[in-house]
Coordinates of C-alpha atoms in Angstrom, one line a residue:
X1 CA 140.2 -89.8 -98.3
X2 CA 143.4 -87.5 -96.8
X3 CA 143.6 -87.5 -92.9
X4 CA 142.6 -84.2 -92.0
X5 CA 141.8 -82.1 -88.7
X6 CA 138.4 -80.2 -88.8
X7 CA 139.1 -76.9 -86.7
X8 CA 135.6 -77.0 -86.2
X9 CA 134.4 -80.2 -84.7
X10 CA 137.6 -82.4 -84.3
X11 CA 136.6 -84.9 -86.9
X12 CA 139.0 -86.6 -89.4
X13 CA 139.0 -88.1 -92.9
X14 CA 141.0 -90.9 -93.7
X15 CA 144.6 -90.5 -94.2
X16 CA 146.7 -91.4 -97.7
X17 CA 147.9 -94.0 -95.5
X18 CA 144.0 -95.7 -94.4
X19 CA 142.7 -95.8 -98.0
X20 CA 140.4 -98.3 -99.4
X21 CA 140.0 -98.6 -103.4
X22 CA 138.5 -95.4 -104.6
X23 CA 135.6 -96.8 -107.2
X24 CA 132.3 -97.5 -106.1
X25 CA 131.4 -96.1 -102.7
X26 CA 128.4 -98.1 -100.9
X27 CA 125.7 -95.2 -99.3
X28 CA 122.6 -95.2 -97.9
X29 CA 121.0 -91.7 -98.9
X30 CA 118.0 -90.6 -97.3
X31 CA 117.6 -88.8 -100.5
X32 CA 118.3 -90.1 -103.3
X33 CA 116.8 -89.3 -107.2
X34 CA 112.9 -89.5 -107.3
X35 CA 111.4 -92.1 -109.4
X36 CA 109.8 -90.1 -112.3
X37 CA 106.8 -92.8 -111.8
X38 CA 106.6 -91.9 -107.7
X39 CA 107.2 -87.9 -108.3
X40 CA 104.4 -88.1 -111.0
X41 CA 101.7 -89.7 -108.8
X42 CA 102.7 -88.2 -105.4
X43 CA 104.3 -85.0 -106.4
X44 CA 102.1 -83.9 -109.7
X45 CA 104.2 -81.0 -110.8
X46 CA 107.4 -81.9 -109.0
X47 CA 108.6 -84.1 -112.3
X48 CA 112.2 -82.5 -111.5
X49 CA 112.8 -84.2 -109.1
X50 CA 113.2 -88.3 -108.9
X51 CA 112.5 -90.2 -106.1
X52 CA 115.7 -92.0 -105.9
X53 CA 117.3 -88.1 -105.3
X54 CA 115.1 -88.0 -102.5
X55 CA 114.9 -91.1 -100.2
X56 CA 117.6 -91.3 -97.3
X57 CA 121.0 -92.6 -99.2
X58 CA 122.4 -95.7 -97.5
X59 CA 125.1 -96.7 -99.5
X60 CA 128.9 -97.6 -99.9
X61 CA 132.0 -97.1 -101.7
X62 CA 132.6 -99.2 -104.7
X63 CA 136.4 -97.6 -104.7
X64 CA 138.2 -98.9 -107.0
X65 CA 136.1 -99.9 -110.0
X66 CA 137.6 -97.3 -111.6
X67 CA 140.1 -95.1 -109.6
X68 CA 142.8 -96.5 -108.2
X69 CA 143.2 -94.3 -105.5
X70 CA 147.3 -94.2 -104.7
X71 CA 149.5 -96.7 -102.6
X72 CA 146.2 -97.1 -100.5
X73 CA 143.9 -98.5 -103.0
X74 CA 146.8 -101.0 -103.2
X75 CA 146.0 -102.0 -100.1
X76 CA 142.6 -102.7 -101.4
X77 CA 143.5 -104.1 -104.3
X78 CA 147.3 -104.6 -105.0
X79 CA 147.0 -106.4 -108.1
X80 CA 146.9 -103.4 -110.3
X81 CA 149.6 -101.7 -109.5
X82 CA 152.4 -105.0 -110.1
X83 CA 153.2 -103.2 -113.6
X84 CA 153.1 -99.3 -112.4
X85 CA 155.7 -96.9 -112.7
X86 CA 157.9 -95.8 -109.5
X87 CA 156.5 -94.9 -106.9
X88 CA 153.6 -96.9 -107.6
X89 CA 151.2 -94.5 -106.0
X90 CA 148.7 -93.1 -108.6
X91 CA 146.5 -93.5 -111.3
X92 CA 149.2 -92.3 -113.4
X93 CA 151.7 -94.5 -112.3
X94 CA 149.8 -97.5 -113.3
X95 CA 149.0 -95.7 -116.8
X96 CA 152.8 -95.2 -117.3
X97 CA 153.9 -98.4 -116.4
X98 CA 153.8 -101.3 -118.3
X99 CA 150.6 -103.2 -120.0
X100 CA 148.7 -100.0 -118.5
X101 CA 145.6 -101.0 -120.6
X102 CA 145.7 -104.3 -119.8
X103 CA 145.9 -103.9 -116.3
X104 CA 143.4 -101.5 -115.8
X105 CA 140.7 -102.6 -118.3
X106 CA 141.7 -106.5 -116.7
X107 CA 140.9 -104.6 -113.3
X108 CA 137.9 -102.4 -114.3
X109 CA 136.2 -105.6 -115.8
X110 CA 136.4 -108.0 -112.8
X111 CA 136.3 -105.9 -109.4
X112 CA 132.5 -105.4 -110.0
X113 CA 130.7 -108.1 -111.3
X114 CA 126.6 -109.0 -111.5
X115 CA 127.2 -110.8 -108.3
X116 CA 128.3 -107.5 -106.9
X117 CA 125.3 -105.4 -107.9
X118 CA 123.1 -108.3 -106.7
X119 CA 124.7 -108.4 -103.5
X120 CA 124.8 -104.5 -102.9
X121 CA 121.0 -104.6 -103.2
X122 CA 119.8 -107.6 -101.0
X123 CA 120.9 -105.8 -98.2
X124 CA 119.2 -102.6 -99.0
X125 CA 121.9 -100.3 -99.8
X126 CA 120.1 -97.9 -102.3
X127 CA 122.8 -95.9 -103.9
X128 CA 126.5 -96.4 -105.1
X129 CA 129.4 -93.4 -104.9
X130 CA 131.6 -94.1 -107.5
X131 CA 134.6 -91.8 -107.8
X132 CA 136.3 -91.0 -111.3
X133 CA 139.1 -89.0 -112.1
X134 CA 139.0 -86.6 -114.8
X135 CA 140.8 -88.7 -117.5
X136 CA 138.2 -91.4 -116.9
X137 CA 135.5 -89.4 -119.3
X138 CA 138.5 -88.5 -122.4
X139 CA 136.2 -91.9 -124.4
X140 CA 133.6 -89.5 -124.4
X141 CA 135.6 -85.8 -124.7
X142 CA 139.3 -86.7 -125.8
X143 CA 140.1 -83.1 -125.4
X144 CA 139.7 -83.2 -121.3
X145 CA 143.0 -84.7 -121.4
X146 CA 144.8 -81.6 -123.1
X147 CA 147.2 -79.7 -121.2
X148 CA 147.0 -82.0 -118.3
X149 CA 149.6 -84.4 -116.8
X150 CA 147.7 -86.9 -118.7
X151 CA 147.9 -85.6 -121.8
X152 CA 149.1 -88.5 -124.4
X153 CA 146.9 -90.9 -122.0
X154 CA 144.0 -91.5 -124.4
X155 CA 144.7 -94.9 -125.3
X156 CA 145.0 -95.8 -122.0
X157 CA 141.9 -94.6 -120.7
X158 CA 139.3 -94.4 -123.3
X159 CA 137.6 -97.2 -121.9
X160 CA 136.5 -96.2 -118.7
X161 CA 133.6 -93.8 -120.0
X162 CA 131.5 -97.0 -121.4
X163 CA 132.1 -98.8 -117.5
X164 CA 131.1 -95.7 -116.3
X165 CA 127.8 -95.7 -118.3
X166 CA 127.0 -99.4 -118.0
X167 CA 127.4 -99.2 -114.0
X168 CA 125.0 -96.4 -114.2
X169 CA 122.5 -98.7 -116.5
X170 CA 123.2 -101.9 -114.5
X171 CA 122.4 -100.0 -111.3
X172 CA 119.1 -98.9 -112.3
X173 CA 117.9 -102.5 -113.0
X174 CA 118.9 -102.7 -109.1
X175 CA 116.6 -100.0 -108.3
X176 CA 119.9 -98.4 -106.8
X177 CA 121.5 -94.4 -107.4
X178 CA 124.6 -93.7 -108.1
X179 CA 126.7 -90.4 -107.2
X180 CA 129.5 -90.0 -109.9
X181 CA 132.4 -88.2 -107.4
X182 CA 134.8 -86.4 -109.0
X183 CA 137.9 -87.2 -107.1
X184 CA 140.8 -86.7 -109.3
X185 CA 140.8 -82.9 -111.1
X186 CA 143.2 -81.3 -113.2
X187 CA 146.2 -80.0 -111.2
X188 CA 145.0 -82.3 -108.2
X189 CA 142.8 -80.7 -105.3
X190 CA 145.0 -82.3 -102.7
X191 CA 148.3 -83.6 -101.7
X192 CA 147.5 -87.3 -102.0
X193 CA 147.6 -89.5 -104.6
X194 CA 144.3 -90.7 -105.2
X195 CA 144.5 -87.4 -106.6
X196 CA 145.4 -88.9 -110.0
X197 CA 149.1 -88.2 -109.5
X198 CA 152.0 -89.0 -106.8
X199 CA 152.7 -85.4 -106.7
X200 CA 152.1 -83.9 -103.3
X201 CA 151.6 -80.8 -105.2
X202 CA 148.0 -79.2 -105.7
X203 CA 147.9 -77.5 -108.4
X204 CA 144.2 -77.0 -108.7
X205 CA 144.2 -73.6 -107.5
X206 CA 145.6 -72.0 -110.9
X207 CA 143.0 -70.5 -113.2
X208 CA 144.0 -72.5 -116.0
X209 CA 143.0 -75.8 -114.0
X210 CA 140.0 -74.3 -112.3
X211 CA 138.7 -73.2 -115.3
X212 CA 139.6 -76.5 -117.3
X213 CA 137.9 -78.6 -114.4
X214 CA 134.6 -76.9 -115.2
X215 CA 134.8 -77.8 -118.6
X216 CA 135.3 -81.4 -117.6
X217 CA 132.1 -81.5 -114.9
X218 CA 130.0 -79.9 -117.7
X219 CA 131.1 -82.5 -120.6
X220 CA 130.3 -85.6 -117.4
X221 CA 127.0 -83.9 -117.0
X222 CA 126.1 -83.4 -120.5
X223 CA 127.6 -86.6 -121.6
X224 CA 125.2 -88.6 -118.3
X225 CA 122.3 -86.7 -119.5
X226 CA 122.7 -88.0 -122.4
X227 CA 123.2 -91.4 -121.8
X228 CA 120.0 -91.4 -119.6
X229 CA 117.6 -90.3 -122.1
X230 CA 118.8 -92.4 -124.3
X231 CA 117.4 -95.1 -122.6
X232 CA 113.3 -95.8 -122.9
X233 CA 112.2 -95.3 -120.4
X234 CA 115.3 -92.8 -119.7
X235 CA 117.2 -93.5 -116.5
X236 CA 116.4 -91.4 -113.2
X237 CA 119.1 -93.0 -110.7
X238 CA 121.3 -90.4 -111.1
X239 CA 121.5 -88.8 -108.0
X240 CA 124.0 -86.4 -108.5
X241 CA 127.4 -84.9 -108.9
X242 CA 130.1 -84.0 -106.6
X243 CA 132.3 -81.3 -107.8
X244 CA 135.5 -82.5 -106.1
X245 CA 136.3 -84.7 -103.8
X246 CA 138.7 -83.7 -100.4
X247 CA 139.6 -80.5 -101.4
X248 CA 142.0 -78.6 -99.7
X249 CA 140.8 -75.3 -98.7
X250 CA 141.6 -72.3 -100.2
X251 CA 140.2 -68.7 -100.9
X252 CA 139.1 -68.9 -104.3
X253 CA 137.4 -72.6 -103.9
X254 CA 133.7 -71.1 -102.9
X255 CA 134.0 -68.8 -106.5
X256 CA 134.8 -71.9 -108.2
X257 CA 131.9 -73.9 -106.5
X258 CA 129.6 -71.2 -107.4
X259 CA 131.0 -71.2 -111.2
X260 CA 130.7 -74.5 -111.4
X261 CA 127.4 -75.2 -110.1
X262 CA 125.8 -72.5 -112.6
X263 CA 127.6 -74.0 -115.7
X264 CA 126.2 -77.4 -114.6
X265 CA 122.9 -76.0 -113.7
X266 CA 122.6 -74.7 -117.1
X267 CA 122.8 -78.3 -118.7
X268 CA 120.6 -80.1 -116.1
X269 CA 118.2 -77.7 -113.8
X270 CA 117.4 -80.2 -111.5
X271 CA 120.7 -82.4 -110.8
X272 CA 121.7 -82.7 -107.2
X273 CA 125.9 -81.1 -106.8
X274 CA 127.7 -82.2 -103.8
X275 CA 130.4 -80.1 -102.6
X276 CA 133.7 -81.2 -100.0
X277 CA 134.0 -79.8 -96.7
X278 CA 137.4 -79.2 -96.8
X279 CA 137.3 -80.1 -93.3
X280 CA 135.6 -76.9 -91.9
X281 CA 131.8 -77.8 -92.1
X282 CA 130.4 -75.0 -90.5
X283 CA 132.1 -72.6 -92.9
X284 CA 130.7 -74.6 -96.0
X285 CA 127.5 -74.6 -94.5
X286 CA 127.8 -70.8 -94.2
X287 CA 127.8 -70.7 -97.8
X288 CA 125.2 -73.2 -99.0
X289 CA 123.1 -70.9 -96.8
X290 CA 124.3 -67.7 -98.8
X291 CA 123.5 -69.8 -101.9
X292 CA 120.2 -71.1 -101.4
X293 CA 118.2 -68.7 -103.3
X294 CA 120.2 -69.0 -106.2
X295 CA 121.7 -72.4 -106.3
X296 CA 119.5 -75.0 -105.1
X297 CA 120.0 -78.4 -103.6
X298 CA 123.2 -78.4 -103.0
X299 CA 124.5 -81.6 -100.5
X300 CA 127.7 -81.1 -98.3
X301 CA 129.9 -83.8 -98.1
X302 CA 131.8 -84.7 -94.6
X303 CA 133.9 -87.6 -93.9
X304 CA 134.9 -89.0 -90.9
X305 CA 137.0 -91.5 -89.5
X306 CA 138.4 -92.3 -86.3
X307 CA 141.8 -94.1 -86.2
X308 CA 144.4 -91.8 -87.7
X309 CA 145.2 -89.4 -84.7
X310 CA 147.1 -89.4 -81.9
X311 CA 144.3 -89.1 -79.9
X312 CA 142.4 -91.3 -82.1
X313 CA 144.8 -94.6 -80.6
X314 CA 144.4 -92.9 -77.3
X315 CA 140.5 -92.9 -76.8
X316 CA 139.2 -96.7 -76.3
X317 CA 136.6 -97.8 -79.0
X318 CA 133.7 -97.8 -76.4
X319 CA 134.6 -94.2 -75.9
X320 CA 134.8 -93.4 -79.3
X321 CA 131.1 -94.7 -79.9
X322 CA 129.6 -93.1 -76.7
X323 CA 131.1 -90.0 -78.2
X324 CA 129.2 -90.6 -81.6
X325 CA 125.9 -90.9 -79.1
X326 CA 126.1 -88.3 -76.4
X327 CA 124.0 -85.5 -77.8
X328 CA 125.9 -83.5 -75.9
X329 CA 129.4 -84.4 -77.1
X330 CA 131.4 -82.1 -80.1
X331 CA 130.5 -84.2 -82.9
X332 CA 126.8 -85.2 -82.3
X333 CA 126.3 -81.2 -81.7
X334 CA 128.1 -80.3 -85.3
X335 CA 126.2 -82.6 -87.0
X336 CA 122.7 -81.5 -85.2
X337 CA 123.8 -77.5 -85.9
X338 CA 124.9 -77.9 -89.9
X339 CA 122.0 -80.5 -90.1
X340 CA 119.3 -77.9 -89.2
X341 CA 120.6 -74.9 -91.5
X342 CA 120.9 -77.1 -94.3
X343 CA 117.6 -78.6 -94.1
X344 CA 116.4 -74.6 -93.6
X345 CA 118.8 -73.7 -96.6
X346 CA 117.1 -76.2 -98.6
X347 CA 120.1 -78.5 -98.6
X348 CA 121.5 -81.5 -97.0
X349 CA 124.6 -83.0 -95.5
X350 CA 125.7 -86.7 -96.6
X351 CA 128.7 -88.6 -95.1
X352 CA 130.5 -89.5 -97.8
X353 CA 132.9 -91.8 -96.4
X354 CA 133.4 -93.3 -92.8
X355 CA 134.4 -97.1 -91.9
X356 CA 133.9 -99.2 -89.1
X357 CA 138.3 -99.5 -88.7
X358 CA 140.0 -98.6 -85.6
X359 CA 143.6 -97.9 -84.6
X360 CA 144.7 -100.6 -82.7
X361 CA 145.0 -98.4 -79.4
X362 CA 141.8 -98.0 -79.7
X363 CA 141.2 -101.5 -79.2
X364 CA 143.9 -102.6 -76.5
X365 CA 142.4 -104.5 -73.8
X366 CA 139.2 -105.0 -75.6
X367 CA 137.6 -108.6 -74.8
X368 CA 135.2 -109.2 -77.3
X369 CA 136.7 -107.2 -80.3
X370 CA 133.7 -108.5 -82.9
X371 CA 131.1 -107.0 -80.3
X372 CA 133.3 -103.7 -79.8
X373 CA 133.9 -102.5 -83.3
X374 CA 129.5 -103.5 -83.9
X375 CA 129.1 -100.9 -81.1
X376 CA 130.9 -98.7 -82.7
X377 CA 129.0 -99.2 -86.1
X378 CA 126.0 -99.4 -84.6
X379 CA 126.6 -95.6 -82.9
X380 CA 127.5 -93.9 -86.4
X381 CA 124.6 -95.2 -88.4
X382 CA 122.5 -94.0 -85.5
X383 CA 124.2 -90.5 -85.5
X384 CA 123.6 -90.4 -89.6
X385 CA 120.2 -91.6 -89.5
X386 CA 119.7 -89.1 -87.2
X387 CA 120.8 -86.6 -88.8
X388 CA 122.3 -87.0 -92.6
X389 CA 120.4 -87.5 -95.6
X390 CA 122.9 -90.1 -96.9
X391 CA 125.7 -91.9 -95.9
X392 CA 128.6 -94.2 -97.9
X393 CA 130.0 -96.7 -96.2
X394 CA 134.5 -96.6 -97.3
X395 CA 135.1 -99.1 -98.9
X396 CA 133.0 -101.8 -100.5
X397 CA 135.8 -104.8 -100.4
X398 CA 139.0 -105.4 -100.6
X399 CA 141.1 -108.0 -102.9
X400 CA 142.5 -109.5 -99.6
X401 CA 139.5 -111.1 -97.5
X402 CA 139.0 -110.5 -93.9
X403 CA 139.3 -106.7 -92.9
X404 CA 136.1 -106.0 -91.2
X405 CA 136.9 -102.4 -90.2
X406 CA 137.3 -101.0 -93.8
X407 CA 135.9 -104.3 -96.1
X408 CA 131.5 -103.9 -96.1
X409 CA 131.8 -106.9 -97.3
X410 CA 133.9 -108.7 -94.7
X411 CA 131.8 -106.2 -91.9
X412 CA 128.8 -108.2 -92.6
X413 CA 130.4 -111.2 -93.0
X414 CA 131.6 -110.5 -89.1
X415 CA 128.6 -109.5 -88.2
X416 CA 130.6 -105.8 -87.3
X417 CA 127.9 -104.6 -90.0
X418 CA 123.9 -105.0 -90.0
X419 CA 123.5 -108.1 -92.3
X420 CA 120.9 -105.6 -93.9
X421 CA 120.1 -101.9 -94.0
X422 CA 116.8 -100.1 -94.0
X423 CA 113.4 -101.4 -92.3
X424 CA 111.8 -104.2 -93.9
X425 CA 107.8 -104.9 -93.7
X426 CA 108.0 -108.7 -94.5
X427 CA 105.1 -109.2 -91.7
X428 CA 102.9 -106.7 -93.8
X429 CA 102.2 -104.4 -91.2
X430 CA 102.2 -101.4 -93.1
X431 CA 99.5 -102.7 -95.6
X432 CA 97.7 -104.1 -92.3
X433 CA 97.6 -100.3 -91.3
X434 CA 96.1 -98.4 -94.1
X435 CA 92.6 -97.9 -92.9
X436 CA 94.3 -96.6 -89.7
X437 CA 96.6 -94.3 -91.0
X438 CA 93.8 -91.5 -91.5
X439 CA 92.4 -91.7 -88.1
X440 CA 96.5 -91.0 -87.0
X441 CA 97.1 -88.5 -89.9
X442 CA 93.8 -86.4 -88.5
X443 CA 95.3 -86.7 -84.6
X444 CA 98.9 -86.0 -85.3
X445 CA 97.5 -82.9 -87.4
X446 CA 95.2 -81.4 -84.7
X447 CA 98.0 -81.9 -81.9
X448 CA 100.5 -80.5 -83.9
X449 CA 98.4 -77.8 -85.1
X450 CA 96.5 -76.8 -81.6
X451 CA 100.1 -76.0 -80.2
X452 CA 101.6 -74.0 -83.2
X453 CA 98.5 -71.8 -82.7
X454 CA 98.7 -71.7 -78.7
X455 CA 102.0 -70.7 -79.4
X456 CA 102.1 -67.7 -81.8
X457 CA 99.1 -66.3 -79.8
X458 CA 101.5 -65.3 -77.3
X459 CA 102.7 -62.8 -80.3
X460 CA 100.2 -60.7 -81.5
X461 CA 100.7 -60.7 -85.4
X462 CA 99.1 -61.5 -88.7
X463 CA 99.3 -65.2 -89.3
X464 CA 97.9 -67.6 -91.9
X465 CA 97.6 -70.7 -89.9
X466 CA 95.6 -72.6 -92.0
X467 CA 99.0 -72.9 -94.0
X468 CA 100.6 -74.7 -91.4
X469 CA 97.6 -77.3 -90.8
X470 CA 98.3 -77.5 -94.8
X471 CA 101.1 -77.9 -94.5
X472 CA 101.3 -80.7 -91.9
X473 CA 99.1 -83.1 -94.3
X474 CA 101.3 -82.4 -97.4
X475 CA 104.2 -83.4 -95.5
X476 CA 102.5 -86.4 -93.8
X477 CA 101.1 -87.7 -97.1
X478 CA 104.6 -86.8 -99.0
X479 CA 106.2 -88.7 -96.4
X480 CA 103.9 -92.5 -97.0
X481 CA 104.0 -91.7 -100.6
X482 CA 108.0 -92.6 -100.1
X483 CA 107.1 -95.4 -97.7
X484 CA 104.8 -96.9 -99.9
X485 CA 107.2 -96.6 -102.6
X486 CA 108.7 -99.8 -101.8
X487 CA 105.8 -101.8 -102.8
X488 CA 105.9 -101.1 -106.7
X489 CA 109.3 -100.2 -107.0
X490 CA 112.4 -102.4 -107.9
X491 CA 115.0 -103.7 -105.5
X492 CA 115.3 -105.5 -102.3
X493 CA 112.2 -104.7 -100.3
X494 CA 113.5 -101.9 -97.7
X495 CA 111.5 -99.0 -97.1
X496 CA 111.9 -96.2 -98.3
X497 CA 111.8 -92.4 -96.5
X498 CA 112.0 -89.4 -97.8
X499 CA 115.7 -87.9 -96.3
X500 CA 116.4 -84.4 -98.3
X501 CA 114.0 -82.9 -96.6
X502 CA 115.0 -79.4 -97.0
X503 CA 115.2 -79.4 -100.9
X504 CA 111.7 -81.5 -101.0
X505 CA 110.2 -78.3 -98.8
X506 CA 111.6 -75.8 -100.8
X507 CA 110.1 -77.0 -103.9
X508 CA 106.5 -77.7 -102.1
X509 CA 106.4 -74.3 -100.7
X510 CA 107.1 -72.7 -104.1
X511 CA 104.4 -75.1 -105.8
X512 CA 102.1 -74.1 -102.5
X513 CA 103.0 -70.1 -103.4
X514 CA 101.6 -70.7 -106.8
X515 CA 98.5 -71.6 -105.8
X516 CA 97.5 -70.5 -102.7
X517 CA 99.9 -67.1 -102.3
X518 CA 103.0 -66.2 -101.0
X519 CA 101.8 -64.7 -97.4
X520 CA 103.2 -66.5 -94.6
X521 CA 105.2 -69.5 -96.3
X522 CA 107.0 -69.9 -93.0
X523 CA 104.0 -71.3 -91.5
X524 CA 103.2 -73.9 -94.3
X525 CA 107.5 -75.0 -94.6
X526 CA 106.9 -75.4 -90.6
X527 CA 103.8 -77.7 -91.0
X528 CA 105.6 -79.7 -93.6
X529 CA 108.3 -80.6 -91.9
X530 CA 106.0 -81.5 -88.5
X531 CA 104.1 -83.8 -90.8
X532 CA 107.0 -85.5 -92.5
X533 CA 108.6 -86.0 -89.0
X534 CA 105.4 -87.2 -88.0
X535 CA 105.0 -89.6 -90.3
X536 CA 108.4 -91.2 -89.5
X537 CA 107.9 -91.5 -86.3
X538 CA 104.8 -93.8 -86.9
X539 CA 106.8 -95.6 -88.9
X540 CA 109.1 -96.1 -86.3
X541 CA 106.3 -97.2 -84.1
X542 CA 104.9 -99.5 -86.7
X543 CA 108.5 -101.1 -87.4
X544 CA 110.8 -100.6 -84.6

């Protein structure tokens, strides 16, 4: 997590001191992987692309499954680090310490359990972040170790690969993703210790470890790949990688995103990479945009937090929420700007970690803390809905019961945290509304197309508009496929939308190019995106 400044929107990550257990992260992505059986009926030719990728990602943080994630984690889950070596910070120092097996296939075996899985999907989340470091793959490539500071390790971590695997299986009986987050690299990528080591040197940025990091993300994407297909019917709820997690910035980091999105490309076409912010979001963005013809769907990942600054403690946690709401404000404003060029770019943002804690400043004088802190909650899911395609909630639990500003599990239980996420249709309303649905899809379709034509008449030019009222029913249609969804598909009942927009235009207005030319595209991407934002907001009306 690192506590960092953004010099672009004021937004902070957590600090190495406000960490929660770095394994499985809970999110709710908007767009997730597409079920092969949805993408075959709805999407024909789209069969690249899985449903789960593409449905809005609400989901958490299982942290600590697998990473440990430095002294913080042991503040999620202390038990694992009795044995570790001084300073008792890192992976490494558990692995060095004594009974480092033990301890950490003990720990790896009982922090997520059936009851967890089961739990994670009654309430709707739909996807699962789970963040590895590199040495957590050596069972499947021994020789990702060499030349690292956890060289000699193998016996100590060979058996994370097969819990890595068998989360991925046991989530897809769930009906729920999972995004495998690199968060450990070789050299480290920051100064913290959830960085694999307790060094507060990163030494990433040397071309031995860059280069060495790529071979380690394409052995986790070949090795996934092939651990899905070897499944009947092969697994599709993998909705991506992310390359590293927290990065510091540096010059060379965008040449080694673009490296290493090609390699991976090269083993899966179609796999959804997620790339860190670094903490200047609007710079990142800059460069998914220069990318977009030539790497697609790539995701940013931001993460905020709000209780590590000075001025964090100073600003109350009613003015911390209205912050998160006034559209006007610094933070609502990034997220609405790097939102937009995404989506145009064909990409997406996701909020990879962010928590309902506060500093206790924050909270001085407050009467009714329970109500404050689900006010606070409540603003950032609306700010993410509004705007991200996924978001992962840090952390999942915690060994020690009863903090409900990091703890989801301890958030519900306080009622700080929706008991569920996601609409739910248990009234039947949608099914209710079929036969209605047309006589809506025709009206939304002719009001949305009468004004795109009044006005580009205003510009005298050569325009297709029959692209754009094509549009508009591709999207509308694309978008109740996803809604619809929910009624054949596995999992807790929540409905489904369709949240990566941008990559799901892309590839309809290069499937509409095939057959219907390549003369004003703009006009049927526009349509598509009216209709999809159509269609949600009849849902909205439909299920408040």
């Amino acid at each position: 997590m690192g506590y960092y400044e953004s010099p672009t929107g004021g937004d902070y990550t957590g600090s190495p001191g406000c960490r929660a257990p770095r394994l499985p992260f809970l999110c709710i992505h908007k767009l997730g992987h597409l079920d092969k059986s949805l993408t075959d009926s709805a999407a024909g030719e789209c069969k690249g692309l899985y449903l789960l990728e593409l449905t809005t990602l609400q989901a958490a943080n299982i942290q600590a499954f697998l990473k440990l994630v430095s002294k913080w984690l042991k503040w999620i889950a202390e038990t694992p680090f009795r044995f570790a070596k001084s300073p008792a910070q890192s992976d490494l120092d558990v692995a060095l310490g004594s009974y480092g097996r033990q301890v950490l296939e003990r720990h790896w075996d009982s922090w997520i359990s059936e009851s967890d899985w089961e739990w994670i999907s009654a309430r709707g989340f739909n996807t699962v972040r789970i963040p590895i470091g590199f040495y957590h793959i050596c069972g499947a490539e021994p020789s990702v170790l060499q030349g690292t500071d956890f060289s000699g390790m193998y016996e100590v971590f060979q058996g994370a690969w097969s819990r890595i695997a068998n989360a991925l299986a046991t989530a897809n009986t769930y009906g729920i993703g999972v995004l495998i987050d690199l968060h450990a690299a070789p050299g480290k990528q920051n100064r913290d210790s959830h960085s694999g080591t307790s060094s507060s040197e990163p030494r990433f940025f040397t071309p031995q470890n860059m280069k060495h990091t790529v071979f380690v993300l394409t052995v986790l994407a070949k090795q996934l790949k092939r651990f899905a297909e070897s499944h009947n019917p092969p697994l599709h709820n993998l909705v991506g990688i992310e390359l590293l997690n927290e990065p510091v910035h540096h010059d060379s980091l965008e040449r080694w995103y673009i490296e290493a999105s090609n390699d991976i490309r090269q083993i899966d076409p179609s796999l959804p990479l997620y790339i860190g912010d670094s903490w200047q979001t609007d710079q990142y963005t800059g460069f998914i945009e220069r990318q977009s013809s030539s790497i697609p769907f790539l995701v940013l990942d931001h993460h905020l937090y709000r209780c590590f600054t000075q001025e964090d403690a100073k600003t109350s946690v009613h003015q911390h929420a209205q912050n998160l709401l006034d559209p006007n404000a610094a933070t609502p404003q990034m997220f609405a700007r790097v939102a937009s060029k995404l989506e145009n770019a064909g990409g997406a943002m996701v909020v990879g970690e962010w928590s309902g804690a506060m500093n206790p400043g924050s909270l001085h004088g407050v009467g009714n803390e329970i109500e404050a802190l689900r006010e606070f909650v409540k603003a950032q899911l609306a700010l993410y809905e509004r705007h991200c395609a996924g978001y992962y909630f840090w952390t999942y639990k915690k060994e020690t019961t009863g903090d409900k500003g990091w703890s989801l599990r301890d958030a519900v239980q306080a009622s700080t945290f929706p008991i569920t996420i996601g609409r739910r249709d248990g009234l039947g309303v949608l099914q209710r509304t079929i036969n209605s649905r047309a006589a809506r899809r025709e009206s939304e379709k002719s009001n949305a197309y009468g004004q795109h034509v009044s006005y580009w008449s205003r510009y005298p030019g050569n325009y297709e508009h029959w692209r754009f009222e094509a549009g508009f029913l591709q999207g509308w249609d694309d978008a109740w496929t996803f809604i619809d969804f929910v009624n054949s598909s596995p999992g807790n009942g929540a409905i489904l939308e369709l949240g990566f927009r941008g990559p799901w235009a892309k590839r309809r207005v290069q499937q509409h190019a095939t057959t219907r030319g390549s003369n004003a595209l703009w006009e049927f991407e526009h349509g598509f995106k009216q209709g999809v934002l159509a269609a949600h907001n009849y849902l909205r009306e439909l299920l408040p």
